[in-house]
PDB file of C-alpha atoms in Angstrom:
ATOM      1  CA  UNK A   1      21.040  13.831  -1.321  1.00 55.00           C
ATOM      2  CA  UNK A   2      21.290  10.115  -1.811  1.00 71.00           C
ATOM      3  CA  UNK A   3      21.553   7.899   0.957  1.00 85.00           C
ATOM      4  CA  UNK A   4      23.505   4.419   0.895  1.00 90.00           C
ATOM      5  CA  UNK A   5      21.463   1.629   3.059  1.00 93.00           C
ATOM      6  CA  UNK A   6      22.943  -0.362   5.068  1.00 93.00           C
ATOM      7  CA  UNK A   7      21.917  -3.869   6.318  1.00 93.00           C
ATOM      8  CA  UNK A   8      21.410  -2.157   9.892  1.00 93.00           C
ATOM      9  CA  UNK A   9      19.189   0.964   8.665  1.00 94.00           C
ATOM     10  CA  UNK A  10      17.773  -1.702   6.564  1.00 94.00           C
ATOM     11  CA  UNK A  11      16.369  -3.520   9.725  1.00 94.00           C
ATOM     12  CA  UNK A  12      15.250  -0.095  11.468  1.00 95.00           C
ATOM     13  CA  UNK A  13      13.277   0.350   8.425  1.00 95.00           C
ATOM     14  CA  UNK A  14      11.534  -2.439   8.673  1.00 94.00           C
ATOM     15  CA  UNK A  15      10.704  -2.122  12.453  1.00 94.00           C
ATOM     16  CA  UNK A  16       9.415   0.974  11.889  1.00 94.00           C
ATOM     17  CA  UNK A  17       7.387  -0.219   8.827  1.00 94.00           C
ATOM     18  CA  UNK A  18       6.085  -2.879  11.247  1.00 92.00           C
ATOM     19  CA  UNK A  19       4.972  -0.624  14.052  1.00 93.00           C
ATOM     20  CA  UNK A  20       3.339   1.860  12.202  1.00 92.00           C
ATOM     21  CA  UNK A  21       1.822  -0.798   9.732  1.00 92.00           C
ATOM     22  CA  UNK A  22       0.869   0.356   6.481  1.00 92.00           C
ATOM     23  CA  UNK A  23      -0.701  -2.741   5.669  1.00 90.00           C
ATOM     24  CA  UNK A  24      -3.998  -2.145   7.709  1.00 87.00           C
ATOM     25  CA  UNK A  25      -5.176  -0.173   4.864  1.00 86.00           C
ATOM     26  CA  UNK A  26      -5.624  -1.389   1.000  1.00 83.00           C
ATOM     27  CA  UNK A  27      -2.767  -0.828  -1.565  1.00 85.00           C
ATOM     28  CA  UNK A  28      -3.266   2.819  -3.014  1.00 85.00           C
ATOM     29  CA  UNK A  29      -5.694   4.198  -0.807  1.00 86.00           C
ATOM     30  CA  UNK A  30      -4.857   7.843   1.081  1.00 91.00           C
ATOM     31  CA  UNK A  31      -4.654   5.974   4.547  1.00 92.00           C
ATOM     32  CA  UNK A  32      -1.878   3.854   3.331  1.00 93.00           C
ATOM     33  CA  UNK A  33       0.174   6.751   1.507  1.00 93.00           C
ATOM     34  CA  UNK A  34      -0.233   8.733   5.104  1.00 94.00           C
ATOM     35  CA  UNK A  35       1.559   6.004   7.009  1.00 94.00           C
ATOM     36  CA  UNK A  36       4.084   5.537   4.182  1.00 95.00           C
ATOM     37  CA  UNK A  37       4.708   9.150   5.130  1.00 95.00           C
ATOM     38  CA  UNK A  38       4.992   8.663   8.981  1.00 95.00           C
ATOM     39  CA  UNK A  39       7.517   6.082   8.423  1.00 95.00           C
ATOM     40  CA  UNK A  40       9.531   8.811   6.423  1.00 95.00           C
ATOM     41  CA  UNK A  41       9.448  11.627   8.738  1.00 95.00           C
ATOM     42  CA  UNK A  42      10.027   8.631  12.179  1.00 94.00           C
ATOM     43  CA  UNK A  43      13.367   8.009  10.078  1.00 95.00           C
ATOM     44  CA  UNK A  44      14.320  11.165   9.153  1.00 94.00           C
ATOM     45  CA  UNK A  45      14.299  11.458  13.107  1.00 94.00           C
ATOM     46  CA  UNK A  46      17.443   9.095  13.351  1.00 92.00           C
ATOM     47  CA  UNK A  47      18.944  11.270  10.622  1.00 91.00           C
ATOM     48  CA  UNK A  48      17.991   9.389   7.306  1.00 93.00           C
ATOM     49  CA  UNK A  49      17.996  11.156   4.012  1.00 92.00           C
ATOM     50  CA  UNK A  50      14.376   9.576   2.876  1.00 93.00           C
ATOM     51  CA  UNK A  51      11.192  10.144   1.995  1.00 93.00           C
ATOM     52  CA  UNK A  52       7.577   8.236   1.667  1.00 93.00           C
ATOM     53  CA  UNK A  53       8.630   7.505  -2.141  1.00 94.00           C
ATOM     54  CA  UNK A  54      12.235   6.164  -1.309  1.00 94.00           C
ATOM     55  CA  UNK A  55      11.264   4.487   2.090  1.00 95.00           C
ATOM     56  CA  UNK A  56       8.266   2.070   0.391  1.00 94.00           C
ATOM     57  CA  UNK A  57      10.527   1.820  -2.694  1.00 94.00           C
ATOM     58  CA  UNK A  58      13.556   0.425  -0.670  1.00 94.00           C
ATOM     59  CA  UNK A  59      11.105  -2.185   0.971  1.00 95.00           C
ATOM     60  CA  UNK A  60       9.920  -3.405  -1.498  1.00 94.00           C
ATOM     61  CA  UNK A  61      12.941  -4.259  -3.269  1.00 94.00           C
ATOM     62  CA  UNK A  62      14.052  -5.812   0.290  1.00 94.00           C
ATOM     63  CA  UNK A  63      10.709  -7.806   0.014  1.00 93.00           C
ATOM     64  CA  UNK A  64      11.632  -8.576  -3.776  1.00 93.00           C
ATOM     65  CA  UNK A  65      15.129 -10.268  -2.838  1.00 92.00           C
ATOM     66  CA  UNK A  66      13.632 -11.894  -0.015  1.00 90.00           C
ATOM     67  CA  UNK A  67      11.115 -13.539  -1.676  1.00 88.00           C
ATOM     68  CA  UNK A  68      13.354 -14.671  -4.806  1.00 88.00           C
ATOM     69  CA  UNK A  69      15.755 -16.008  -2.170  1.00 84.00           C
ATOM     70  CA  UNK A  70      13.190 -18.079  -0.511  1.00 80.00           C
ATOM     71  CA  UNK A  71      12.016 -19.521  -3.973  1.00 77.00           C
ATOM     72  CA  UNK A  72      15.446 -20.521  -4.755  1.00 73.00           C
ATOM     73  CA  UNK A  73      16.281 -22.304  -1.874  1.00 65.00           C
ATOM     74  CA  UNK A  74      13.103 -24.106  -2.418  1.00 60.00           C
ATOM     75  CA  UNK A  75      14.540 -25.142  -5.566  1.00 58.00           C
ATOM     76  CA  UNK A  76      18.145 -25.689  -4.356  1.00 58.00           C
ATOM     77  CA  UNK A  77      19.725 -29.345  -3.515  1.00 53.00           C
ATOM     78  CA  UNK A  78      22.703 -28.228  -1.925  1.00 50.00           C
ATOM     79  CA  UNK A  79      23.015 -26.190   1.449  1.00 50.00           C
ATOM     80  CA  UNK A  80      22.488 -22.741   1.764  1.00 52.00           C
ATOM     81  CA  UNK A  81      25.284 -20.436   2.926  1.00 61.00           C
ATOM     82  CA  UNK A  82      24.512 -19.660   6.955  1.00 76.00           C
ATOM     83  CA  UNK A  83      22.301 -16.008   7.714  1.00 81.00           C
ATOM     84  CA  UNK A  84      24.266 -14.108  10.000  1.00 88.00           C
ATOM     85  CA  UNK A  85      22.043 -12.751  13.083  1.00 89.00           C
ATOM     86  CA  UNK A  86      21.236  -9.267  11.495  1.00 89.00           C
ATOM     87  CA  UNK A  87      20.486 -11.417   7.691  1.00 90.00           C
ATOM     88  CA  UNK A  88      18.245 -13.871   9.987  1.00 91.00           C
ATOM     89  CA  UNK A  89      16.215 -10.968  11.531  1.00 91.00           C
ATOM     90  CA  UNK A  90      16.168  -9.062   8.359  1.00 92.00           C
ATOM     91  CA  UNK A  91      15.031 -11.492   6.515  1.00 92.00           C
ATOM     92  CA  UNK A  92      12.159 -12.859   9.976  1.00 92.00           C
ATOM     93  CA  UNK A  93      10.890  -8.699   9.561  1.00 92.00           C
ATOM     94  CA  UNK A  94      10.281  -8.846   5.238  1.00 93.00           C
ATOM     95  CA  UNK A  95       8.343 -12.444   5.803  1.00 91.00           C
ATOM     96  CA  UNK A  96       6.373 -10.870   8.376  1.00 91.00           C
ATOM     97  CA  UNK A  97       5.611  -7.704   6.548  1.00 91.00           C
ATOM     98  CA  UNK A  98       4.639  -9.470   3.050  1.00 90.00           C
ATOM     99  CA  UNK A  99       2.372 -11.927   5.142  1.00 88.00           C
ATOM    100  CA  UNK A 100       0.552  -8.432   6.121  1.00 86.00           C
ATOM    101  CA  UNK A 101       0.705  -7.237   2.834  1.00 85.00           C
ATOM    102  CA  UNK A 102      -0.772 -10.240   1.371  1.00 83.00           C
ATOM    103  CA  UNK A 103      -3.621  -9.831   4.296  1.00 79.00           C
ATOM    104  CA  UNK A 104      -4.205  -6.042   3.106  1.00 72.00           C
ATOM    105  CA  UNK A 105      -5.345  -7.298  -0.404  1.00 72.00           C
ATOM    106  CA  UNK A 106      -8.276  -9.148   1.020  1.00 71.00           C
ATOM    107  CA  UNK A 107     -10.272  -5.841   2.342  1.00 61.00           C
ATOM    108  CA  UNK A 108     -12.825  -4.833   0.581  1.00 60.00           C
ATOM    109  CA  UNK A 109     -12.855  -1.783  -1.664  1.00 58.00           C
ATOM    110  CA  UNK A 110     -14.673   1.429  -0.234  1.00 52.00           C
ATOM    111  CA  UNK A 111     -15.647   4.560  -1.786  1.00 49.00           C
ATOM    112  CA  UNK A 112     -18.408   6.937  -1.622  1.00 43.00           C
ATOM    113  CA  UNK A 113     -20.075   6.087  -4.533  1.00 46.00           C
ATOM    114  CA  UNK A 114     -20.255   2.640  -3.710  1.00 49.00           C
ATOM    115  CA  UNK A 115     -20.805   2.883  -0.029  1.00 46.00           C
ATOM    116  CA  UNK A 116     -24.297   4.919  -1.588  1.00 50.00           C
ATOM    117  CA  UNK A 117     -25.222   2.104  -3.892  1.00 50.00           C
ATOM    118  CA  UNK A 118     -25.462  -0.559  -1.291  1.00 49.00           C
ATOM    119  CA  UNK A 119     -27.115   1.787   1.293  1.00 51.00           C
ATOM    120  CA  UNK A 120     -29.887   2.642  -1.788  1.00 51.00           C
ATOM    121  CA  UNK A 121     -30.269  -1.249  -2.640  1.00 52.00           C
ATOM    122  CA  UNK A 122     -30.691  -1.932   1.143  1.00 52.00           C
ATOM    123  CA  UNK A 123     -33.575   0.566   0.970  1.00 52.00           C
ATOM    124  CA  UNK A 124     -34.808  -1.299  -2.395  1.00 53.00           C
ATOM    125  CA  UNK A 125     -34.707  -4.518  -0.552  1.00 46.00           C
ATOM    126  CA  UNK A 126     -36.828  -3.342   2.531  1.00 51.00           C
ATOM    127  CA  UNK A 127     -39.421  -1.664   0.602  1.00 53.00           C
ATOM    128  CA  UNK A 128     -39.838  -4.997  -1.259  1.00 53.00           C
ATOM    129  CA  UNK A 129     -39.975  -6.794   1.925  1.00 48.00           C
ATOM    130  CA  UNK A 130     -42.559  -3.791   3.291  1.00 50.00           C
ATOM    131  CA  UNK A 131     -44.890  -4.136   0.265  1.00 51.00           C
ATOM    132  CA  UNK A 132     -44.481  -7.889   0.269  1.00 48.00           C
ATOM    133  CA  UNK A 133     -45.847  -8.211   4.405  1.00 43.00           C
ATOM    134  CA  UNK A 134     -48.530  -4.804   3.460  1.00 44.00           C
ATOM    135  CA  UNK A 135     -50.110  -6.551   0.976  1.00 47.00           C
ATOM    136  CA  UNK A 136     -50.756  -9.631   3.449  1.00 45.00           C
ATOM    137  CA  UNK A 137     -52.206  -7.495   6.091  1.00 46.00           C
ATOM    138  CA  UNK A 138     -49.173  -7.825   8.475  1.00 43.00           C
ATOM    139  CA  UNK A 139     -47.892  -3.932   8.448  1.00 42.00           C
ATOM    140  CA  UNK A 140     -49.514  -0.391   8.433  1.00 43.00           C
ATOM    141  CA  UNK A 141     -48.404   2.065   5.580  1.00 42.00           C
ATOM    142  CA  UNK A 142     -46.184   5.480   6.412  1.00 41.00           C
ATOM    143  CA  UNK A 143     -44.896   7.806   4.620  1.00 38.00           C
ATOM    144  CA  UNK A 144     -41.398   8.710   5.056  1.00 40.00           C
ATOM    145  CA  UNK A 145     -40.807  11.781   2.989  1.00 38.00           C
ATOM    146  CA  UNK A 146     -37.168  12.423   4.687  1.00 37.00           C
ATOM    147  CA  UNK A 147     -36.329   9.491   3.259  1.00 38.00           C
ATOM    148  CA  UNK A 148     -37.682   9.389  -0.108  1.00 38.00           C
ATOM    149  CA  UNK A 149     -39.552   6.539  -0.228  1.00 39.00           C
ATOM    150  CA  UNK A 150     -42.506   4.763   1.357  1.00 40.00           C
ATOM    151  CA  UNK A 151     -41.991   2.603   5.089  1.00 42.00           C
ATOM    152  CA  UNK A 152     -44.712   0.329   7.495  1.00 41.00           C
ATOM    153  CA  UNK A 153     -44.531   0.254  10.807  1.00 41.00           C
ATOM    154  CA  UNK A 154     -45.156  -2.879  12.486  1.00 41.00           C
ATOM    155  CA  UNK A 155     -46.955  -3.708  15.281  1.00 42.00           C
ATOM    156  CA  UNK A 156     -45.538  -7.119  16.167  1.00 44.00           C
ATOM    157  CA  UNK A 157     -41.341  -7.004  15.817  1.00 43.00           C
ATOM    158  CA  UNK A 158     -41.619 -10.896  14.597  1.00 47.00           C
ATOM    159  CA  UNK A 159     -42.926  -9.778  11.407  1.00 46.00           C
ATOM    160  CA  UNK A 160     -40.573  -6.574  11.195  1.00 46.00           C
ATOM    161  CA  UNK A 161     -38.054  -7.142   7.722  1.00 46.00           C
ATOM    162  CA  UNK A 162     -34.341  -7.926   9.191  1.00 49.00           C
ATOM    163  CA  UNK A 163     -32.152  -4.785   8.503  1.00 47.00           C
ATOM    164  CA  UNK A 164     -29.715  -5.663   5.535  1.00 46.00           C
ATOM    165  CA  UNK A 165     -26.074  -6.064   6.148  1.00 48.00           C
ATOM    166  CA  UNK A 166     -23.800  -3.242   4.590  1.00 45.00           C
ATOM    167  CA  UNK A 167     -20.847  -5.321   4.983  1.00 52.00           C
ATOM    168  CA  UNK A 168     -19.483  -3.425   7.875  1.00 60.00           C
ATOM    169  CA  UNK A 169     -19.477  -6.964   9.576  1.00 65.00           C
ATOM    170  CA  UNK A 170     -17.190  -8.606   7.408  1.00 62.00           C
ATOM    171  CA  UNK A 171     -14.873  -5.705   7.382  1.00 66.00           C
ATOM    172  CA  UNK A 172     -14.533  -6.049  11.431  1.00 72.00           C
ATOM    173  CA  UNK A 173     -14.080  -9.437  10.867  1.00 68.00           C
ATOM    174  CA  UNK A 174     -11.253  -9.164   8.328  1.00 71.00           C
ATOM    175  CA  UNK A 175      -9.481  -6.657  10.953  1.00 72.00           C
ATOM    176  CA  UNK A 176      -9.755  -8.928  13.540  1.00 75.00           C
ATOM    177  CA  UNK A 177      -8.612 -11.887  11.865  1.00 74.00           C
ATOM    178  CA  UNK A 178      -5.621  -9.531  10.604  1.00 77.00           C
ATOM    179  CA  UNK A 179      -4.589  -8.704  14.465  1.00 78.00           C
ATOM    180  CA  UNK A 180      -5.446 -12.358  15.519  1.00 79.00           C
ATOM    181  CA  UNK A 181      -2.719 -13.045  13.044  1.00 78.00           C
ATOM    182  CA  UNK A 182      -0.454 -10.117  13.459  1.00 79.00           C
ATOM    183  CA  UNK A 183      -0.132 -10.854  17.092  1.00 81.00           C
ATOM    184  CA  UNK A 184       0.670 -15.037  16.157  1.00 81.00           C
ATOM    185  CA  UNK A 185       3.042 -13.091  14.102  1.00 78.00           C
ATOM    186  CA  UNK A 186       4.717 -11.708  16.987  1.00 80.00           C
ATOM    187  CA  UNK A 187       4.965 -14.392  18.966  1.00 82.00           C
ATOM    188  CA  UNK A 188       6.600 -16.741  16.491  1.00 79.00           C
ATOM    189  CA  UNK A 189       8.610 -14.141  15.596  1.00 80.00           C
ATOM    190  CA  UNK A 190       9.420 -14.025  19.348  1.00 81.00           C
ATOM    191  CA  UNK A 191      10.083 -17.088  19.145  1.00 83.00           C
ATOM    192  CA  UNK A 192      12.321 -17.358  16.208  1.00 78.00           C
ATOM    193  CA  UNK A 193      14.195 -14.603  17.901  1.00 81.00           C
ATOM    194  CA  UNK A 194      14.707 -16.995  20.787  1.00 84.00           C
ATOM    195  CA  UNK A 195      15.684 -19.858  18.662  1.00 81.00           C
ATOM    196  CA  UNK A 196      18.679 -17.449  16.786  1.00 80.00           C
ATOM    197  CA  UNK A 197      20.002 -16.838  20.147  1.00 82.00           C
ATOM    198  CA  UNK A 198      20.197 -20.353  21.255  1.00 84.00           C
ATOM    199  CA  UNK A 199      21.183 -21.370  18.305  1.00 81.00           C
ATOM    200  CA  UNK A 200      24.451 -18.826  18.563  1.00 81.00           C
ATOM    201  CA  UNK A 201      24.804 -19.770  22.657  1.00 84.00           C
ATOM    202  CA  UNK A 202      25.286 -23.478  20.868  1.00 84.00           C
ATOM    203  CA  UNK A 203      27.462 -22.194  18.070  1.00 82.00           C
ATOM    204  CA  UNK A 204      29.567 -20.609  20.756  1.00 83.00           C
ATOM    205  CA  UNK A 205      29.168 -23.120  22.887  1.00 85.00           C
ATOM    206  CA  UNK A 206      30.945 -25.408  20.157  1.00 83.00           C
ATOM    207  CA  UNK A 207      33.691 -23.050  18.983  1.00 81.00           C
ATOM    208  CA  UNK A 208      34.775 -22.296  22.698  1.00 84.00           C
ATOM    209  CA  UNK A 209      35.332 -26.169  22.884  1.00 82.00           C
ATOM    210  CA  UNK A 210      36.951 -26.605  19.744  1.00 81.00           C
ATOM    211  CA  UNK A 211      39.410 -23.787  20.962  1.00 81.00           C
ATOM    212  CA  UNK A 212      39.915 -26.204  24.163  1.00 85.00           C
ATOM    213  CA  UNK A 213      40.594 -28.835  22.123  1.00 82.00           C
ATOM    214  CA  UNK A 214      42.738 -27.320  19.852  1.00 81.00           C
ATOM    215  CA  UNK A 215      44.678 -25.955  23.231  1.00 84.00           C
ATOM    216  CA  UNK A 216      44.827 -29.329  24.658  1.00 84.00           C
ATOM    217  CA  UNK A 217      45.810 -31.131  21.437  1.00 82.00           C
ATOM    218  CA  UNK A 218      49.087 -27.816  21.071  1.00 82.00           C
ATOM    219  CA  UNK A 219      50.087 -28.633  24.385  1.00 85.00           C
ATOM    220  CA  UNK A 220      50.328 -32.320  23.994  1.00 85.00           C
ATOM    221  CA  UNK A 221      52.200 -31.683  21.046  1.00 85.00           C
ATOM    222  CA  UNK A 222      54.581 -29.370  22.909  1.00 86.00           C
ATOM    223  CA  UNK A 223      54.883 -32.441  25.455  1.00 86.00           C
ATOM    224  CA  UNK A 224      55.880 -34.631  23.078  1.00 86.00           C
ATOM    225  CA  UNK A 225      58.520 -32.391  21.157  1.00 86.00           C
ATOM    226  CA  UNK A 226      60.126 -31.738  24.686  1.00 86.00           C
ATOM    227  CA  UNK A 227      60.144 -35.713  25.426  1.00 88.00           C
ATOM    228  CA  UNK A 228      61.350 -36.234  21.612  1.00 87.00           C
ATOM    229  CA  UNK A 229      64.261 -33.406  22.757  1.00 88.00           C
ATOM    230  CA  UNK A 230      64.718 -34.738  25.858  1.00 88.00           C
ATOM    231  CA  UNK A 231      65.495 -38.260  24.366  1.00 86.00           C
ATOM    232  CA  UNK A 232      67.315 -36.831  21.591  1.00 88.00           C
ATOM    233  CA  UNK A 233      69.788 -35.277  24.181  1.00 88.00           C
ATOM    234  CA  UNK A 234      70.320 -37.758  26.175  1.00 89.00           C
ATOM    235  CA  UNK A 235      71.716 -40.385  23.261  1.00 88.00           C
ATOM    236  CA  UNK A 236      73.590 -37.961  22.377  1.00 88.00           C
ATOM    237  CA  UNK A 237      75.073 -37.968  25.664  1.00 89.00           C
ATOM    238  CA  UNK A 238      75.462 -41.756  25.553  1.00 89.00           C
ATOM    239  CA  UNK A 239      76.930 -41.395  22.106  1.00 88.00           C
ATOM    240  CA  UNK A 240      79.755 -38.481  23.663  1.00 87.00           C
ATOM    241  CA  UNK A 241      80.414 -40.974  26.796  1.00 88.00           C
ATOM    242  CA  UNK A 242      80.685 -44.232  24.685  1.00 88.00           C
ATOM    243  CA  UNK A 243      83.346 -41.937  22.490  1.00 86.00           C
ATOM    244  CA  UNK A 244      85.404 -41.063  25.087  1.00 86.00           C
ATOM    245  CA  UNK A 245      85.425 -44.480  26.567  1.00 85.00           C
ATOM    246  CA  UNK A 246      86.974 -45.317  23.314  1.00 82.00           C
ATOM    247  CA  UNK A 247      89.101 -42.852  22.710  1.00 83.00           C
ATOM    248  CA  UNK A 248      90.454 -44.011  26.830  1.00 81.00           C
ATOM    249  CA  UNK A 249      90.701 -47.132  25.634  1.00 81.00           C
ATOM    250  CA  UNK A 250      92.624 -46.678  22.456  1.00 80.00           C
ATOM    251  CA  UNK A 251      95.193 -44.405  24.265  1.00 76.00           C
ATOM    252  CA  UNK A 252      95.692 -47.542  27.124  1.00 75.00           C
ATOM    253  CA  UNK A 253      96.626 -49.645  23.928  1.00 75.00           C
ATOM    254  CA  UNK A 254      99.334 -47.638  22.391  1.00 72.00           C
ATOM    255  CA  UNK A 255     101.240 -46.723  25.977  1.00 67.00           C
ATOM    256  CA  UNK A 256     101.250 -50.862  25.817  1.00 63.00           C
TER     257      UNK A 256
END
């Protein structure tokens, strides 16, 4: 059954995209596609018609407009229409969530295949190194048949060949610069958070003395109408007592 989204299941979405983070695995792999799926079955929880296909296809076309947006107020002279609070922290969750994504891309590919070629050409490299220190002496020949290929054992550790990085150290690295930077995420998100609500406490702050204004400004009007009435009457009295004056006096004339 389809499902219209709304700008507030929008922003669940992307919550729950951010705390279960498919991004800590590469684009494609099975690890990814198994959190895609999580997200699905967390929101069919709150009653959403989804799953792992139409969740990740409904992000990224949030992502999409986001990103198009911000490239064409880049280009823009004028000023931008204002974000609502929901637009603002709709639009704070997609920035953070691409800047993930982008992160994602710079893992390195792992398979079987070529987790086995750099374990064999770490072997090559150490029996190189073995043969290398044998033939000056420094190392005493064994045989390893278990694992098919020749070894030395050395007496003195100084001389002993280094054991060859598989790149398992640069992996840890790249996770821990990508949770040094998701949690600097966090906190200026935190903070941008903060900033939205002062920012409305101001715009409030503003409006609720424009409204004061606006009442003080209606009741000096009122003021002055009742003055300008109040004047207004009382020439009109003057006018009525000067008449009758008159009229007095006209009457006194004719009995004469």
């Amino acid at each position: 059954t389809f499902m219209k989204w709304t700008e507030a299941k929008d922003i669940i979405l992307c919550k729950e995209v951010a705390l279960q983070n498919p991004f800590q695995f590469r684009r494609g792999s099975l690890e990814r596609g198994k959190v895609w799926s999580g997200v699905a079955t967390e929101l069919r929880k709150q009653s959403f018609k989804v799953d792992q296909r139409a969740v990740r296809d409904r992000y990224n076309s949030l992502k999409n407009k986001v990103q198009k947006n911000n490239s064409q107020d880049k280009r823009a002279s004028g000023i931008s229409p204002e974000e609502t609070e929901s637009q603002r922290e709709l639009r704070v969750l997609l920035e953070d969530l691409a800047n993930q994504e982008d992160d994602a891309e710079l893992l390195p590919k792992t398979n079987a295949s070529e987790e086995e070629q750099r374990r064999l050409d770490g072997q090559e490299v150490q029996k190189r190194a073995c043969e290398s220190l044998w033939r000056q002496g420094r190392g005493e020949r064994l045989i390893l048949p278990q694992m098919g290929l020749v070894g030395w054992h050395f007496a003195d550790k100084e001389n002993m060949p280094r054991k060859r990085n598989s790149g398992s150290d640069a992996l840890q690295f790249l996770h821990q610069k990508m949770e040094l930077e998701r949690e600097m995420r966090k906190e200026e998100l935190a903070m941008r958070r903060a900033e939205v609500k002062r920012d409305e406490a101001e715009r409030d702050r503003r409006f609720e003395l424009f409204q004061q204004q606006q009442q003080q400004t209606q009741q000096q009007f009122m003021q002055q109408q009742q003055q300008m009435q109040q004047h207004l009457a009382q020439q009109q009295q003057q006018m009525q007592n000067m008449l009758m004056m008159f009229m007095q006096s006209m009457k006194g004339n004719n009995k004469q």
